[in-house]
XYZ file of C-alpha atoms in Angstrom:
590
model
C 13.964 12.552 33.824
C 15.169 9.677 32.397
C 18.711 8.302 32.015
C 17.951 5.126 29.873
C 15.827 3.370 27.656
C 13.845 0.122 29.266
C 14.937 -1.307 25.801
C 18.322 -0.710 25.639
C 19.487 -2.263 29.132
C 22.505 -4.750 28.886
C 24.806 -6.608 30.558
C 27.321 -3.487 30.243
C 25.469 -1.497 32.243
C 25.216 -3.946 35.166
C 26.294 -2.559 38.441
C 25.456 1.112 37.137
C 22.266 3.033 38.525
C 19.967 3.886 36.209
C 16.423 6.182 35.877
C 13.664 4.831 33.483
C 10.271 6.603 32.451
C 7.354 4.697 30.717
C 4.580 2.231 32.025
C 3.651 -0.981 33.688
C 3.548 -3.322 30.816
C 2.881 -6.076 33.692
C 2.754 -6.524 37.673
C 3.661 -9.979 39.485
C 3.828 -10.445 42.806
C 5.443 -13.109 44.104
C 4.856 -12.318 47.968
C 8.234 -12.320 49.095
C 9.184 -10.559 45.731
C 7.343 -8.158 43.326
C 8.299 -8.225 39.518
C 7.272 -5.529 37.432
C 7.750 -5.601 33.501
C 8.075 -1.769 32.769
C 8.058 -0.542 28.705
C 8.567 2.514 26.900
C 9.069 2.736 23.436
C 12.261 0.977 22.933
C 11.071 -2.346 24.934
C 10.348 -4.039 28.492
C 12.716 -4.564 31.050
C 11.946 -6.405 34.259
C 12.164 -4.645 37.571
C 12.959 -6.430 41.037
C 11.368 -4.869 43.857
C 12.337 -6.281 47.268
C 10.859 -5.948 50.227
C 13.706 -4.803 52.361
C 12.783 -1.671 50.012
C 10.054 -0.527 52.246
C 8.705 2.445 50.918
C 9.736 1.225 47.311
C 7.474 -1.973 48.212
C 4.682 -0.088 49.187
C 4.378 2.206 45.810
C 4.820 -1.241 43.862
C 1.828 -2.631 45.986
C -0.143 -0.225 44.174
C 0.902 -0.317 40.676
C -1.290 -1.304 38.078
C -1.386 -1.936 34.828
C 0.016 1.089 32.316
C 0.298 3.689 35.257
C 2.616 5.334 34.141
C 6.138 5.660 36.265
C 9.198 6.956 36.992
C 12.007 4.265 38.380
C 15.612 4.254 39.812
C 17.443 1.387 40.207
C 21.090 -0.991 39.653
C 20.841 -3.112 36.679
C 22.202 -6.341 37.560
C 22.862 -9.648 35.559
C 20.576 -12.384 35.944
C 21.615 -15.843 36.730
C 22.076 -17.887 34.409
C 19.163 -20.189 35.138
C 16.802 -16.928 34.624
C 17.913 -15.581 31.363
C 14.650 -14.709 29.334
C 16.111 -15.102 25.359
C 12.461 -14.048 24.423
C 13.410 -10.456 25.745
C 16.064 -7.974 24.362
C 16.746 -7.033 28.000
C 16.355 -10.412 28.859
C 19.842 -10.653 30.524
C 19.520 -8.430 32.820
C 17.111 -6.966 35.470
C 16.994 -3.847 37.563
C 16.313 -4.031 41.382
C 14.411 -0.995 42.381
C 15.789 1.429 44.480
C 13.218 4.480 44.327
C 9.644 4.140 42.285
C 7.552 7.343 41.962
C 3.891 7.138 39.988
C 3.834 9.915 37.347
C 0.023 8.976 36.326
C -2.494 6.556 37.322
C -4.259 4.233 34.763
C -8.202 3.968 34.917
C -9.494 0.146 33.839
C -8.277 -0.217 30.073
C -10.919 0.157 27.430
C -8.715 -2.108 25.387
C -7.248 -5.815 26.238
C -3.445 -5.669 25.780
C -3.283 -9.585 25.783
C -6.336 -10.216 23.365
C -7.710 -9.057 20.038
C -9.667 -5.867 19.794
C -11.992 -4.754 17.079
C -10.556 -2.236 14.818
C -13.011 0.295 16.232
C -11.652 -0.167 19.160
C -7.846 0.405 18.481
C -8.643 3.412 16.108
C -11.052 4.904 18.687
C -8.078 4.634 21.392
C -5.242 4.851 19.284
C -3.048 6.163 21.747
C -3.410 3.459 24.214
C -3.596 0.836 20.814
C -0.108 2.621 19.926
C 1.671 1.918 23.511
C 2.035 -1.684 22.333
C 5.042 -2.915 21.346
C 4.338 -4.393 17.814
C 2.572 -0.941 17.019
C 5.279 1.308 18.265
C 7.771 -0.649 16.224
C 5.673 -0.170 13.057
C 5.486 3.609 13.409
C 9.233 3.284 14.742
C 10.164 1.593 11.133
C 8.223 4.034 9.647
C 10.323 7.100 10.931
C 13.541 5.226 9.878
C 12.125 4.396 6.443
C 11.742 8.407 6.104
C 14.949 9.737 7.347
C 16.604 6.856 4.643
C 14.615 8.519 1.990
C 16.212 11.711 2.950
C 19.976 10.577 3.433
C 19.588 8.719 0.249
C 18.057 11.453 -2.261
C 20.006 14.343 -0.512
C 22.997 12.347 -1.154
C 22.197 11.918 -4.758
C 21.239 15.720 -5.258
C 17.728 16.063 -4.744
C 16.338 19.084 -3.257
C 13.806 18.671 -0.730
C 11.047 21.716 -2.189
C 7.486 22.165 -0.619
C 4.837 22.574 -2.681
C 1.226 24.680 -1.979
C -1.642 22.582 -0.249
C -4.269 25.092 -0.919
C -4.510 24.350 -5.236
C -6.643 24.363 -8.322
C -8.726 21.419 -9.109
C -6.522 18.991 -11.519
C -7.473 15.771 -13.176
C -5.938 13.192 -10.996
C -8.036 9.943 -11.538
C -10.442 10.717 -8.079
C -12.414 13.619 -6.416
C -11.103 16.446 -4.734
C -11.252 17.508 -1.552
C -12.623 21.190 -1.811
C -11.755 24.059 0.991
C -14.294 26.727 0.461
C -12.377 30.423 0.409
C -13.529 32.918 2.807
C -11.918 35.710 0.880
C -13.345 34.577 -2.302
C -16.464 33.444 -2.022
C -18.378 30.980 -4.123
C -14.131 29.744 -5.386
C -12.548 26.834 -3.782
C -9.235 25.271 -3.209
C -8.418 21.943 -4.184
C -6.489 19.821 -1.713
C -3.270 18.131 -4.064
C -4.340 14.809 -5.115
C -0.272 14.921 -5.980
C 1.863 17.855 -6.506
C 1.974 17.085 -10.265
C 1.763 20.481 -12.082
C 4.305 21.999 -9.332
C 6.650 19.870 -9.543
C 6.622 19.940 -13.356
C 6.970 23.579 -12.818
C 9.896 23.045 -10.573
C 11.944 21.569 -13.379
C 10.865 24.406 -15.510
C 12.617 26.695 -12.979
C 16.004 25.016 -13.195
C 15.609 22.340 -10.466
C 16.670 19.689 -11.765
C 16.401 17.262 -9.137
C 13.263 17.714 -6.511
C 11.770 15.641 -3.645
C 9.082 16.063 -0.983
C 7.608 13.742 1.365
C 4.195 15.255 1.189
C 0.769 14.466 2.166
C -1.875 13.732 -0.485
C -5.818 13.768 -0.673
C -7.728 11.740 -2.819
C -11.946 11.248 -1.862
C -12.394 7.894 -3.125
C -13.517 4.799 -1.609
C -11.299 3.028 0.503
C -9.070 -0.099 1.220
C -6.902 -2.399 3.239
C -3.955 -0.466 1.288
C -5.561 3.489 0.560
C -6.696 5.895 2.619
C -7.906 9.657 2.334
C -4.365 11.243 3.252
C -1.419 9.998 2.724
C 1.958 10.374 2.576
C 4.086 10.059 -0.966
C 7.433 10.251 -1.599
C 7.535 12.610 -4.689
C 10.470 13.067 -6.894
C 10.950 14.356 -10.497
C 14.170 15.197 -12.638
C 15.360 17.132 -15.767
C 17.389 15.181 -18.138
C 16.992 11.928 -17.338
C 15.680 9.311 -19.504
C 12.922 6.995 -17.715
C 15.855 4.243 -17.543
C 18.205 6.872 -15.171
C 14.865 7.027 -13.388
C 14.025 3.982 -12.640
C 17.563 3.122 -12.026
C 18.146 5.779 -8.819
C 14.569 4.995 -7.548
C 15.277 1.411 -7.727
C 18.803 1.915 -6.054
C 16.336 4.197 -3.383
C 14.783 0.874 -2.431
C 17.118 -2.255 -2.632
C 19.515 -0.049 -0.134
C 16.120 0.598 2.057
C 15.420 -2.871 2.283
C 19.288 -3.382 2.788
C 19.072 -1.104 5.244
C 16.104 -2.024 7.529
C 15.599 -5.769 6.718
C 18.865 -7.076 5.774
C 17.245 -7.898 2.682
C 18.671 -8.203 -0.869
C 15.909 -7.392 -3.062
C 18.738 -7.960 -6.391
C 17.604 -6.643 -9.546
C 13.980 -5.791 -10.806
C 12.832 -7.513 -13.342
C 11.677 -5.439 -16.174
C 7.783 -6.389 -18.054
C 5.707 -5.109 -20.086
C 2.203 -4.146 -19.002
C 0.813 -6.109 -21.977
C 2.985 -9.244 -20.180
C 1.498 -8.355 -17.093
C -2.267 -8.137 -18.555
C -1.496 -11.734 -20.161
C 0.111 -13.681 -18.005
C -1.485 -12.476 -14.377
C -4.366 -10.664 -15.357
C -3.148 -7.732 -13.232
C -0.870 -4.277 -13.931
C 0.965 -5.080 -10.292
C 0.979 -9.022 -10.360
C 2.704 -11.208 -7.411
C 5.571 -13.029 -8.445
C 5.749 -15.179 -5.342
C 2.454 -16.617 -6.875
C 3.394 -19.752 -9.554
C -0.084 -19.824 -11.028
C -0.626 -17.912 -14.752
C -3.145 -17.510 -16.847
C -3.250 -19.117 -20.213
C -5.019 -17.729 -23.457
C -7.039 -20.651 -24.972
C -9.172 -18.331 -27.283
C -7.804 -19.996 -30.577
C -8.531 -23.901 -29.065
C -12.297 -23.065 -28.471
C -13.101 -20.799 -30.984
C -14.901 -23.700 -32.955
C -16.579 -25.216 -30.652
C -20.104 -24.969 -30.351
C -20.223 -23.865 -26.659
C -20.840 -20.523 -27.086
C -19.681 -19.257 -23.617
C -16.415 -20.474 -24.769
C -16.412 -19.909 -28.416
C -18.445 -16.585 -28.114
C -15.572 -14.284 -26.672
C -12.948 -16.727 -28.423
C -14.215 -14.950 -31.503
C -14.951 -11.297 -30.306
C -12.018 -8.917 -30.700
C -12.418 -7.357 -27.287
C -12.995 -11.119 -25.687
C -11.065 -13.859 -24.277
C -10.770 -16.694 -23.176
C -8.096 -17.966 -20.497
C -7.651 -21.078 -17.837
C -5.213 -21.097 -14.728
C -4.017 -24.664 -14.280
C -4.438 -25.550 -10.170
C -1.131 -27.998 -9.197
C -3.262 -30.666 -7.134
C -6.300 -29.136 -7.745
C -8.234 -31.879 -8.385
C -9.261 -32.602 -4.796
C -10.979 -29.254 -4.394
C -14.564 -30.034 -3.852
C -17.951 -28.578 -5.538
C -18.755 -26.706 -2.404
C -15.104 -25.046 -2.570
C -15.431 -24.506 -6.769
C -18.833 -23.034 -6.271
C -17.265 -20.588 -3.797
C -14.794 -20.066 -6.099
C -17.636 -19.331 -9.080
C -19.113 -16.958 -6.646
C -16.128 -14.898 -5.758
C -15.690 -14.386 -9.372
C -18.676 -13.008 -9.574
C -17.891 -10.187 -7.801
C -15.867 -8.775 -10.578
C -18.367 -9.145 -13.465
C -17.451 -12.930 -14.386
C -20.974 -15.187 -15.498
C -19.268 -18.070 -13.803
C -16.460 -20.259 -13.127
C -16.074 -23.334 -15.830
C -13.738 -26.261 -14.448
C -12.033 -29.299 -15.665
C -10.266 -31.797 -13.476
C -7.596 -34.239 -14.722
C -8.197 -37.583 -12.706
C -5.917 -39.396 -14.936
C -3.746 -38.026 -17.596
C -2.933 -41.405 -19.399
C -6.828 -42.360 -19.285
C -7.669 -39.687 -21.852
C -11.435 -38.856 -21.737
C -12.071 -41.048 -18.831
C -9.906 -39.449 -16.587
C -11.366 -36.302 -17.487
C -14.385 -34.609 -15.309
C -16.238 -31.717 -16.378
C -19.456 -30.171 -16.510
C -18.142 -28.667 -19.896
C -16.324 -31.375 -21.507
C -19.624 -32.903 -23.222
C -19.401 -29.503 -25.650
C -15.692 -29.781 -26.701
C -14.053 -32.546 -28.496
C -11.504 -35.027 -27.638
C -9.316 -32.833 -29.916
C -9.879 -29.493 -28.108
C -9.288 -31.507 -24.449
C -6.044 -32.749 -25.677
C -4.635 -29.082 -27.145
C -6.076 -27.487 -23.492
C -4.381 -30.328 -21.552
C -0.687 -29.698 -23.687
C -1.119 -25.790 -23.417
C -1.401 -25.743 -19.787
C 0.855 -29.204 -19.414
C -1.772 -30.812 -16.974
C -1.028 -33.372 -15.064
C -3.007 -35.569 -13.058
C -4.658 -34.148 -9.931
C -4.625 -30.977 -11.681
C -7.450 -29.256 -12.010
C -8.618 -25.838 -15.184
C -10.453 -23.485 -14.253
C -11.942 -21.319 -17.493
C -12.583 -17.358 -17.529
C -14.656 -16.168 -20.656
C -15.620 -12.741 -21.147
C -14.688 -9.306 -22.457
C -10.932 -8.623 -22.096
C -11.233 -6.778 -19.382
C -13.775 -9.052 -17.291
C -11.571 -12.355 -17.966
C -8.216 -10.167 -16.190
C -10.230 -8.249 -13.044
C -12.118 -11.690 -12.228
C -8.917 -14.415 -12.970
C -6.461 -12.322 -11.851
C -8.613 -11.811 -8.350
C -8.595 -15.917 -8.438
C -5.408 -16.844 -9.207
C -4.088 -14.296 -5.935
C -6.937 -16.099 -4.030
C -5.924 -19.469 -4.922
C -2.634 -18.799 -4.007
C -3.228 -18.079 -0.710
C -6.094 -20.425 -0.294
C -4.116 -23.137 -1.171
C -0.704 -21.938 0.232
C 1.000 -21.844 -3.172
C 2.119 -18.152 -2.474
C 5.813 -18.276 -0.992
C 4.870 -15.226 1.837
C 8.867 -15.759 2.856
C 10.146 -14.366 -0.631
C 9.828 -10.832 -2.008
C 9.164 -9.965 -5.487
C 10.070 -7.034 -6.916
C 9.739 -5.824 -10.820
C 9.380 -3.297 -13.271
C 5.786 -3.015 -15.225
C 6.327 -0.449 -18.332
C 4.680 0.304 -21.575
C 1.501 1.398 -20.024
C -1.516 1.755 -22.594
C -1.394 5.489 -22.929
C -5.822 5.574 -22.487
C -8.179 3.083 -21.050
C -11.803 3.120 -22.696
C -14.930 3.172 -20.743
C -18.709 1.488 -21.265
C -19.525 4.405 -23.531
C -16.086 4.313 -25.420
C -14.601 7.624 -24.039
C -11.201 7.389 -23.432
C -9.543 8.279 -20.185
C -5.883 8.668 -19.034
C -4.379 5.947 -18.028
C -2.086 7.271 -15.567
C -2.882 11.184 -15.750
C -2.836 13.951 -18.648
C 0.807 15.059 -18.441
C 2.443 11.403 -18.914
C 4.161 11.495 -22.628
C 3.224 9.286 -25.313
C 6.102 6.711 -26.517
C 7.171 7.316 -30.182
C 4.510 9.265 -31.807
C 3.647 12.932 -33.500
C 0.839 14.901 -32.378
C -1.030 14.291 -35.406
C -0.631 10.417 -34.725
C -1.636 10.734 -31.260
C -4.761 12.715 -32.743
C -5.516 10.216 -35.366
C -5.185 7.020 -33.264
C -5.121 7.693 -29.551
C -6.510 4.168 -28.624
C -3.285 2.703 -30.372
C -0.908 4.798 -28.279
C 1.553 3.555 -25.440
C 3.059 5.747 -22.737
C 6.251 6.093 -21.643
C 5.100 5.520 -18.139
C 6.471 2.795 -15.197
C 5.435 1.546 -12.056
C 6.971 -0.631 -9.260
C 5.576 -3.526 -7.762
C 6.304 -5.362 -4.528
C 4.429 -8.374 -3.705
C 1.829 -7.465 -5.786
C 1.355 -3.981 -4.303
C 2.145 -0.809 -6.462
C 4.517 0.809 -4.464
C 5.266 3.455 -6.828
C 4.658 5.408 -10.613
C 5.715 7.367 -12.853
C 6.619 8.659 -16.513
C 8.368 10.910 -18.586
C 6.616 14.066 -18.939
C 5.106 15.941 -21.953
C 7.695 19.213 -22.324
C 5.964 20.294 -25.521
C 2.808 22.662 -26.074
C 1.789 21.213 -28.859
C 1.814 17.364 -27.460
C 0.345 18.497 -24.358
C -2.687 20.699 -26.389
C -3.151 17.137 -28.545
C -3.280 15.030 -25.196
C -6.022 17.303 -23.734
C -7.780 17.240 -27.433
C -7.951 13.214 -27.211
C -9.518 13.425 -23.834
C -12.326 15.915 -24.697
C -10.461 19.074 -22.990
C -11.852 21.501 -25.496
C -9.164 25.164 -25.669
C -11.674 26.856 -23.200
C -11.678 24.448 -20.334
C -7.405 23.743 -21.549
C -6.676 27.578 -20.652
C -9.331 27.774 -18.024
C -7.971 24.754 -16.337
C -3.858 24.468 -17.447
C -3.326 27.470 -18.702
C -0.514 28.623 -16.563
C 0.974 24.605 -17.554
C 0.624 25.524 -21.485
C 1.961 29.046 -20.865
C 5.017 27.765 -18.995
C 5.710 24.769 -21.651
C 6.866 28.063 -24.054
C 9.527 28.824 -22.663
C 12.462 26.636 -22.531
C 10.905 23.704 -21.054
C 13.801 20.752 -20.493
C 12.374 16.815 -20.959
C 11.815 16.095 -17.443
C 10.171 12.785 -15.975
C 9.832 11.354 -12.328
C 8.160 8.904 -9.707
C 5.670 8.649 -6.576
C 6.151 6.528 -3.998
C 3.759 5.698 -1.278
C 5.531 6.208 1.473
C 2.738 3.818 3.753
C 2.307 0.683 1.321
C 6.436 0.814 1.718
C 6.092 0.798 5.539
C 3.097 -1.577 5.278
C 5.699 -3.968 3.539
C 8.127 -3.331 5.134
C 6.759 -4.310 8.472
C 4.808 -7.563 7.068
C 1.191 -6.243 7.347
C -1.582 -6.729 5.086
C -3.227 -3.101 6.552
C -1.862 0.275 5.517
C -3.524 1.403 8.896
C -1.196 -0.379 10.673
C 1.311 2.027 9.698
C -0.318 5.141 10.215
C -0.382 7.281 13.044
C -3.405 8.220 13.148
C -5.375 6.923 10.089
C -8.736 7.152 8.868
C -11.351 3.972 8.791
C -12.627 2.569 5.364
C -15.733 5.300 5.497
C -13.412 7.721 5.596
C -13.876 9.164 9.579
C -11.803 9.618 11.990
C -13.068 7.696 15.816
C -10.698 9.463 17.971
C -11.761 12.902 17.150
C -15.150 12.196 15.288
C -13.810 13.963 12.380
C -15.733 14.615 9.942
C -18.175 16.754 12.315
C -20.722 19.078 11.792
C -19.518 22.848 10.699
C -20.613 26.070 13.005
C -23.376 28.014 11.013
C -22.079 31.204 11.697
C -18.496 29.740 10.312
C -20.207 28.702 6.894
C -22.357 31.543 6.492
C -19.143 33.537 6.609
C -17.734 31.064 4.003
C -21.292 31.699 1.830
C -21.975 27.924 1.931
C -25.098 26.703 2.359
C -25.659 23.337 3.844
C -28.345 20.776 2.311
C -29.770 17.710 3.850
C -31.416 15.248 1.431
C -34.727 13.713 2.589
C -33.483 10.250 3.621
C -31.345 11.972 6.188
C -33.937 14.468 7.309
């Protein structure tokens, strides 16, 4: 039906004629003259339709916005004087020669020229999707894939699919369950990620897989996560994590070549430890100058306790971020500030402002200098190398506490107080993950999953100290987003058995569970690691939004429902009862 794009109309097409499809992005008329800007998914070009057209005029007279249309004309150039630079197209015009109207357009639930609620756009999607900036995200989004593929079939990878109907496997979240009609009272698991399968694939000899696959995870929601979504999954044979990270990082710098004209040069390389330390985050934002710095050994004397207490506690710290200028904030704005620490378990938000370096004391105001000596001051002030008009702000607390809650500040500050450089990109290499993070209760959980291999120790070791162990495990970060992870792989029984053993998987539930895993691992198994991508926080970055939904098709909302279809609905009865599941409503919803 269609000869041409809208978008892709230039001046060396002028004098040829020409049929576009799409919609009425906009209607003018002009009385003598009516000027309609028509779109499809590669732009808007502007149509001329005179009235010496008479029964070309008379459709136009009744074109509204997005009917949808079908258009012949002669692109011509426009003068000079009536070049639009703000438009691709914006050279050229087409003057109308027949106009037919495919579909008419009710009155838009939406406002093309104003911001809608989310609800609204999700709820509509495909009218919220007809606009330009959204088309070009999804558009990005489709060119992002086919990269992936060029680039990974060119280096050898085999593109392998996986099962979606699985067994349960620890992933880190809940599964989504698919009762069996064949087998009732046994589920399937939706893949949280195809980890065990693709192990198995480089059990079987293929030594290089990928598969852009869709994932399932039931946890809460985010700007950046949703319930589905798509990963690019990879994994090797023979490769050290090095080779890995090398080709995945090669993967991106030529995407962002590729699409942005961006050099991304090389990835810094840091220790998760480093990360922990410095930013208080596994994924920290480089474009960010602020740090925090450890003052535990300063204040440990003092008789403050909320300073000196976790100074001498060996799961405690104490830490300050020194604010450039931030000396004018205000008590309303700290208060806020003490507040949205809160949120992530801190007691409160201790401050120090430096009026006047040279003035010693007297340039100094604090609620909590009264408790710490001139001496203490002085050794804070050289640590962080204050200035005046600087202000420190103090985190004190477990470990953990002091990194969620400071790290959450120092990202806030920087965008609060524009100290974040949004034009740069920051990429780098965290590795040397803690192989097990501890709970309230002690029990120790995988840090990434089960099947990531400990770094440099036996079995026995790993048995007799598991808290103490690292993992040879790696993650890329973007901006402060975690755009992808991964590890080397356990290939050996008996590691794999003594992993399981640290975590509480007793030999029942480990052949109950991974048996077919532990079988396999007997027979030849090469060392084998790989990564996960996710394929939407690299389009989300990719186009410059903050909102993984932005990138999605069709996504979910934060509760985890769909408003176009009103998915998740209500199951026929006769539909479960085939499925033997039984349905139960608790009181509050009665």
């Amino acid at each position: 039906m269609r000869t041409q794009y809208c978008g892709h109309l230039n001046k060396s097409l002028a004098g040829q004629t020409v049929e576009l499809c799409g919609w009425v992005n906009r209607r003018r008329d002009l009385g003598g003259l009516i000027f309609v800007d028509m779109r499809d998914r590669e732009g808007i070009v502007q149509v001329v339709v005179d009235p010496d057209m008479k029964d070309v005029f008379e459709v136009a007279n009744h074109l509204r916005n997005e009917f949808c249309i079908k258009l012949t004309g002669e692109v011509r150039e426009r003068p000079e004087s009536q070049v639009n630079k703000d438009m691709a197209t914006g050279e050229v015009e087409v003057l109308a020669t027949g106009l037919e109207i495919i579909n008419r357009s009710d009155v838009l639930p939406l406002d093309f020229n104003q911001n809608n609620s989310e609800e609204q756009r999700l709820k509509y999607r495909y009218l919220d999707l007809r606009r330009p900036e959204m088309s070009n995200h999804i558009k990005l989004r489709a060119k992002a894939s086919s990269f992936v593929r060029r680039f990974l079939d060119n280096n050898d990878f085999l593109d392998i699919e996986t099962p979606v109907l699985t067994k349960a496997t620890p992933e880190g979240a809940r599964d989504y369950l698919v009762p069996s009609r064949v087998h009732k009272g046994s589920f399937y698991a939706l893949p949280q990620s195809p980890q065990l399968f693709k192990q198995l694939l480089m059990m079987s000899g293929f030594d290089r897989y990928y598969q852009i696959v869709k994932c399932f995870r039931d946890e809460d929601l985010r700007a950046d996560r949703q319930p589905e979504f798509t990963q690019i999954d990879l994994e090797t044979s023979f490769m050290t994590a090095d080779q890995v990270r090398d080709v995945t990082e090669r993967l991106v710098r030529e995407m962002w070549q590729e699409l942005l004209s961006v050099d991304l040069g090389e990835f810094p390389v840091m220790p998760f430890s480093e990360a922990i330390r410095r930013f208080g985050s596994d994924k920290p934002d480089l474009r960010n100058p602020l740090e925090l710095v450890d003052v535990a050994d300063l204040v440990k004397d003092v008789e403050f306790k909320v300073f000196s207490g976790p100074a001498n506690d060996e799961k405690g710290r104490v830490a300050v971020i020194r604010v450039p200028g931030g000396a004018s904030l205000t008590r309303k704005q700290l208060d806020e500030y003490g507040k949205f620490v809160g949120i992530y378990g801190a007691k409160g938000l201790a401050w120090m402002k430096v009026n006047d370096r040279a003035a010693g004391l007297e340039g100094i105001q604090s609620p909590v200098a009264k408790f710490l000596s001139e001496e203490v001051i002085n050794a804070i002030l050289e640590r962080t190398e204050a200035d005046s008009g600087d202000i420190i702000l103090f985190g004190a607390d477990k470990t953990h506490v002091v990194a969620e809650a400071m790290g959450a500040l120092r990202l806030k500050l920087g965008t609060d107080l524009e100290l974040t450089d949004t034009s740069a990109w920051a990429p780098l290499w965290v590795v040397d993950f803690p192989m097990y993070e501890e709970d309230d209760e002690g029990n120790l959980h995988a840090m990434h999953h089960p099947f990531t291999s400990p770094l440099g120790v036996t079995p026995d070791e790993l048995r007799a100290n598991p808290a103490a162990a690292s993992s040879d495990a790696y993650d890329m970060v973007i901006n402060g987003y975690e755009v992808g992870g991964g590890s080397v792989r356990i290939h050996n029984a008996e590691m794999q058995a003594a992993v399981f053993d640290t975590l509480g998987i007793n030999e029942t539930e480990q052949r109950q569970k991974f048996g077919f895993l532990l079988d396999a691992l007997k027979y030849g198994t090469p060392p084998h690691a790989g990564l996960a991508f996710g394929l939407d926080r690299l389009v989300m970055l990719l186009c410059g939004t903050e909102n993984i939904r932005d990138v999605i098709a069709f996504p979910k909302t934060t509760a985890a429902a769909c408003l176009l279809t009103d998915a998740p609905s209500v199951a026929n009865p006769a539909a479960l009862e085939e499925l033997a599941v039984a349905v139960t409503v608790a009181k509050d919803e009665e």
